[in-house]
Amino acid sequence: DAGVIQSPRHEVTEMGQEVTLRCKPISGHNSLFWYRQTMMRGLELLIYFNNNVPIDDSGMPEDRFSAKMPNASFSTLKIQPSEPRDSAVYFCASSPTGMGTLHFGNGTRLTVT
Amino acid sequence: GNSVTQMEGPVTLSEEAFLTINCTYTATGYPSLFWYVQYPGEGLQLLLKATKADDKGSNKGFEATYRKETTSFHLEKGSVQVSDSAVYFCALSLNRDDKIIFGKGTRLHILP
């Protein structure tokens, strides 16, 4: 099992540009989560999906952020336009439904200058 | 609301010392409790879990006991190693859905 795969590992972009982060969950896992980690705020849940349907997006900071899960093996998190305060490590995690345990990818470190 | 509070770090210990990282929680209902560990440059990994009161989770020499009366889930290890240096997160799940609530994390440094 390859685990949760995220791409890219690092992203450096200029303020105002669109950023797309990608995630491939573990096959057979029905839930997918997007988290953001910063020194100041720690680990924040942005959004999670169950069976490809968004269940809770209350953590999405503002309309500049959007997430999609078009099928069971792929999800994207998009920031448009990006701002320097969006700089963080973004993690994707997946879970078999009802198990309550998460499998994390290695994250995407985003730097917005 | 539902939340997890854990001791602030960093915690610095010498190799072979005894480790305790405190964690308390607030929850409606009966949560499952978890400890996750994050090594540098990686995502979080599940370290151990307990699903009901008085359960003890254990893994890699780490232990934590679900104490309902004190709403606590303290992480312990009898003899730490340099390789245990990482950030440790306490977390809970309400079991109604898959959502997991994390504490802020405790950074642990082990000196050789």
Short mmCIF file of C-alpha atoms in Angstrom, two decimals:
data_model
loop_
_atom_site.label_atom_id
_atom_site.label_comp_id
_atom_site.label_asym_id
_atom_site.label_seq_id
_atom_site.Cartn_x
_atom_site.Cartn_y
_atom_site.Cartn_z
CA ASP A 1 0.00 0.00 0.00
CA ALA A 2 1.51 3.32 -1.10
CA GLY A 3 -0.27 5.35 1.55
CA VAL A 4 -1.81 8.77 0.99
CA ILE A 5 -0.01 10.56 -1.82
CA GLN A 6 0.15 14.34 -2.00
CA SER A 7 1.61 16.56 -4.68
CA PRO A 8 3.54 18.70 -4.97
CA ARG A 9 5.73 18.37 -1.85
CA HIS A 10 6.72 22.00 -2.09
CA GLU A 11 5.05 24.93 -3.82
CA VAL A 12 6.36 28.46 -4.01
CA THR A 13 4.16 31.04 -5.67
CA GLU A 14 3.54 34.75 -5.79
CA MET A 15 0.64 36.50 -4.15
CA GLY A 16 -2.42 36.51 -6.38
CA GLN A 17 -1.61 33.29 -8.19
CA GLU A 18 -3.83 30.23 -8.16
CA VAL A 19 -2.55 27.21 -6.26
CA THR A 20 -3.84 23.65 -6.61
CA LEU A 21 -2.88 20.92 -4.16
CA ARG A 22 -3.57 17.29 -4.98
CA CYS A 23 -4.28 14.18 -2.97
CA LYS A 24 -4.73 10.50 -3.69
CA PRO A 25 -6.23 8.66 -0.69
CA ILE A 26 -5.66 5.05 0.24
CA SER A 27 -7.78 2.77 -1.87
CA GLY A 28 -10.92 1.69 -0.04
CA HIS A 29 -10.93 4.59 2.40
CA ASN A 30 -14.25 6.39 2.31
CA SER A 31 -13.35 9.58 4.17
CA LEU A 32 -10.87 12.25 3.12
CA PHE A 33 -9.69 15.25 5.11
CA TRP A 34 -7.73 18.40 4.35
CA TYR A 35 -5.77 19.98 7.22
CA ARG A 36 -3.56 23.06 7.44
CA GLN A 37 -0.64 23.26 9.88
CA THR A 38 1.09 26.45 11.01
CA MET A 39 3.19 27.31 14.03
CA MET A 40 0.67 29.87 15.21
CA ARG A 41 -2.58 27.94 14.83
CA GLY A 42 -1.42 24.33 14.93
CA LEU A 43 -3.39 21.73 12.97
CA GLU A 44 -6.69 23.01 11.57
CA LEU A 45 -9.33 20.89 9.81
CA LEU A 46 -10.38 22.68 6.63
CA ILE A 47 -12.87 20.27 5.09
CA TYR A 48 -13.74 16.61 5.00
CA PHE A 49 -15.52 14.35 2.55
CA ASN A 50 -17.34 11.08 3.01
CA ASN A 51 -17.98 8.96 -0.09
CA ASN A 52 -16.86 11.94 -2.21
CA VAL A 53 -19.45 14.27 -0.68
CA PRO A 54 -18.34 17.30 1.39
CA ILE A 55 -19.66 16.81 4.92
CA ASP A 56 -18.15 19.70 6.87
CA ASP A 57 -16.42 22.69 5.29
CA SER A 58 -16.76 24.99 8.28
CA GLY A 59 -12.98 25.18 8.61
CA MET A 60 -12.43 26.61 5.13
CA PRO A 61 -11.08 30.07 5.92
CA GLU A 62 -12.80 32.04 3.17
CA ASP A 63 -14.15 31.93 -0.35
CA ARG A 64 -10.65 31.91 -1.81
CA PHE A 65 -10.42 28.27 -0.72
CA SER A 66 -12.29 25.47 -2.49
CA ALA A 67 -12.03 21.70 -2.43
CA LYS A 68 -13.33 18.99 -4.71
CA MET A 69 -13.43 15.23 -4.76
CA PRO A 70 -14.57 14.16 -8.22
CA ASN A 71 -14.02 10.46 -7.50
CA ALA A 72 -12.91 8.12 -4.74
CA SER A 73 -9.24 8.28 -5.69
CA PHE A 74 -8.60 11.99 -6.10
CA SER A 75 -9.14 15.31 -4.36
CA THR A 76 -7.94 18.86 -4.87
CA LEU A 77 -7.64 21.91 -2.66
CA LYS A 78 -7.50 25.17 -4.57
CA ILE A 79 -6.59 28.65 -3.37
CA GLN A 80 -7.44 31.51 -5.70
CA PRO A 81 -6.06 34.11 -5.31
CA SER A 82 -3.31 33.09 -2.90
CA GLU A 83 -2.03 35.40 -0.15
CA PRO A 84 1.14 35.32 2.00
CA ARG A 85 -0.92 34.35 5.07
CA ASP A 86 -1.87 31.11 3.29
CA SER A 87 1.72 29.91 3.70
CA ALA A 88 1.55 26.66 5.66
CA VAL A 89 1.88 22.90 5.35
CA TYR A 90 -1.30 21.37 3.94
CA PHE A 91 -2.02 17.76 4.80
CA CYS A 92 -4.44 15.33 3.25
CA ALA A 93 -5.58 12.32 5.27
CA SER A 94 -7.90 9.41 4.59
CA SER A 95 -9.80 7.01 6.80
CA PRO A 96 -11.95 3.92 6.44
CA THR A 97 -15.41 5.09 7.51
CA GLY A 98 -16.25 4.54 11.14
CA MET A 99 -12.74 3.61 12.19
CA GLY A 100 -11.87 7.02 13.58
CA THR A 101 -8.20 6.73 12.60
CA LEU A 102 -6.49 8.87 10.01
CA HIS A 103 -3.69 8.07 7.56
CA PHE A 104 -1.81 11.22 6.61
CA GLY A 105 0.17 12.10 3.53
CA ASN A 106 3.54 13.82 3.88
CA GLY A 107 2.04 17.22 3.18
CA THR A 108 2.56 20.09 0.75
CA ARG A 109 4.60 23.01 2.04
CA LEU A 110 3.15 26.13 0.47
CA THR A 111 5.02 29.43 0.44
CA VAL A 112 3.28 32.50 -0.94
CA THR A 113 5.56 35.50 -1.44
CA GLY B 1 -17.66 22.42 22.87
CA ASN B 2 -15.42 19.46 22.21
CA SER B 3 -11.72 20.07 22.68
CA VAL B 4 -8.35 18.64 23.64
CA THR B 5 -5.79 20.35 25.85
CA GLN B 6 -2.24 19.10 26.11
CA MET B 7 0.84 20.38 27.85
CA GLU B 8 2.86 22.95 26.00
CA GLY B 9 6.32 22.11 24.86
CA PRO B 10 8.99 21.81 24.11
CA VAL B 11 9.77 19.00 26.50
CA THR B 12 13.47 18.15 26.71
CA LEU B 13 14.66 14.95 28.35
CA SER B 14 17.80 12.87 28.47
CA GLU B 15 17.86 9.44 26.88
CA GLU B 16 16.39 6.69 29.13
CA ALA B 17 14.36 9.22 31.14
CA PHE B 18 10.68 8.67 32.00
CA LEU B 19 8.21 10.56 29.84
CA THR B 20 4.77 11.92 30.62
CA ILE B 21 2.83 14.21 28.29
CA ASN B 22 -0.44 15.34 29.81
CA CYS B 23 -3.71 15.45 27.86
CA THR B 24 -7.21 16.29 29.01
CA TYR B 25 -10.36 16.50 26.96
CA THR B 26 -13.83 17.99 26.92
CA ALA B 27 -16.49 16.13 25.00
CA THR B 28 -20.20 15.51 24.79
CA GLY B 29 -20.86 11.82 24.78
CA TYR B 30 -18.20 9.10 24.88
CA PRO B 31 -15.26 9.81 22.62
CA SER B 32 -12.48 7.60 21.37
CA LEU B 33 -9.04 8.96 22.27
CA PHE B 34 -5.83 8.92 20.28
CA TRP B 35 -2.17 9.85 20.33
CA TYR B 36 -0.57 10.71 17.02
CA VAL B 37 3.14 11.36 16.39
CA GLN B 38 4.72 13.57 13.73
CA TYR B 39 8.36 13.11 12.76
CA PRO B 40 10.17 15.94 10.94
CA GLY B 41 9.03 16.40 7.36
CA GLU B 42 6.25 13.83 7.64
CA GLY B 43 2.53 13.66 8.26
CA LEU B 44 1.01 12.47 11.50
CA GLN B 45 0.93 8.75 12.30
CA LEU B 46 -1.35 7.00 14.72
CA LEU B 47 0.64 5.94 17.78
CA LEU B 48 -2.08 4.41 19.95
CA LYS B 49 -5.77 4.64 20.75
CA ALA B 50 -8.41 3.74 23.32
CA THR B 51 -12.11 3.52 22.63
CA LYS B 52 -13.70 3.30 26.07
CA ALA B 53 -13.11 4.14 29.71
CA ASP B 54 -10.25 2.26 31.43
CA ASP B 55 -8.89 0.98 28.12
CA LYS B 56 -5.11 1.19 27.78
CA GLY B 57 -3.59 1.87 24.39
CA SER B 58 0.03 0.87 23.84
CA ASN B 59 2.59 0.83 21.05
CA LYS B 60 6.39 1.07 20.73
CA GLY B 61 6.77 1.27 24.53
CA PHE B 62 4.28 4.14 24.82
CA GLU B 63 1.11 3.77 26.89
CA ALA B 64 -1.97 5.85 27.67
CA THR B 65 -5.03 4.97 29.78
CA TYR B 66 -8.50 6.39 29.12
CA ARG B 67 -9.56 7.96 32.44
CA LYS B 68 -13.19 9.03 32.28
CA GLU B 69 -13.27 10.30 35.86
CA THR B 70 -10.47 12.79 35.21
CA THR B 71 -11.17 13.19 31.45
CA SER B 72 -7.53 12.47 30.76
CA PHE B 73 -5.38 10.39 28.41
CA HIS B 74 -1.78 11.02 29.47
CA LEU B 75 1.01 9.56 27.34
CA GLU B 76 3.84 7.74 29.13
CA LYS B 77 7.02 5.89 28.27
CA GLY B 78 9.39 4.36 30.74
CA SER B 79 12.66 4.96 28.89
CA VAL B 80 12.82 7.35 25.96
CA GLN B 81 15.24 7.18 23.06
CA VAL B 82 16.69 9.85 20.79
CA SER B 83 14.53 8.45 18.01
CA ASP B 84 11.40 9.42 20.00
CA SER B 85 12.10 13.08 19.28
CA ALA B 86 8.98 14.29 17.47
CA VAL B 87 5.76 16.24 17.97
CA TYR B 88 3.00 14.36 19.80
CA PHE B 89 -0.70 15.16 19.32
CA CYS B 90 -3.55 14.09 21.56
CA ALA B 91 -6.90 13.78 19.78
CA LEU B 92 -10.49 12.68 20.17
CA SER B 93 -13.24 11.39 17.93
CA LEU B 94 -16.91 11.52 18.80
CA ASN B 95 -17.63 8.43 16.74
CA ARG B 96 -20.69 10.02 15.18
CA ASP B 97 -18.57 10.77 12.18
CA ASP B 98 -14.95 10.47 11.24
CA LYS B 99 -14.02 13.95 12.39
CA ILE B 100 -11.02 14.01 14.73
CA ILE B 101 -10.21 16.97 16.98
CA PHE B 102 -6.52 17.50 17.69
CA GLY B 103 -4.68 19.24 20.48
CA LYS B 104 -1.97 21.76 19.62
CA GLY B 105 0.84 19.25 19.86
CA THR B 106 3.82 18.85 22.21
CA ARG B 107 7.33 18.91 20.82
CA LEU B 108 9.65 16.38 22.47
CA HIS B 109 13.46 16.61 22.33
CA ILE B 110 15.53 13.69 23.59
CA LEU B 111 19.19 14.39 24.26
CA PRO B 112 21.77 11.59 23.89
#
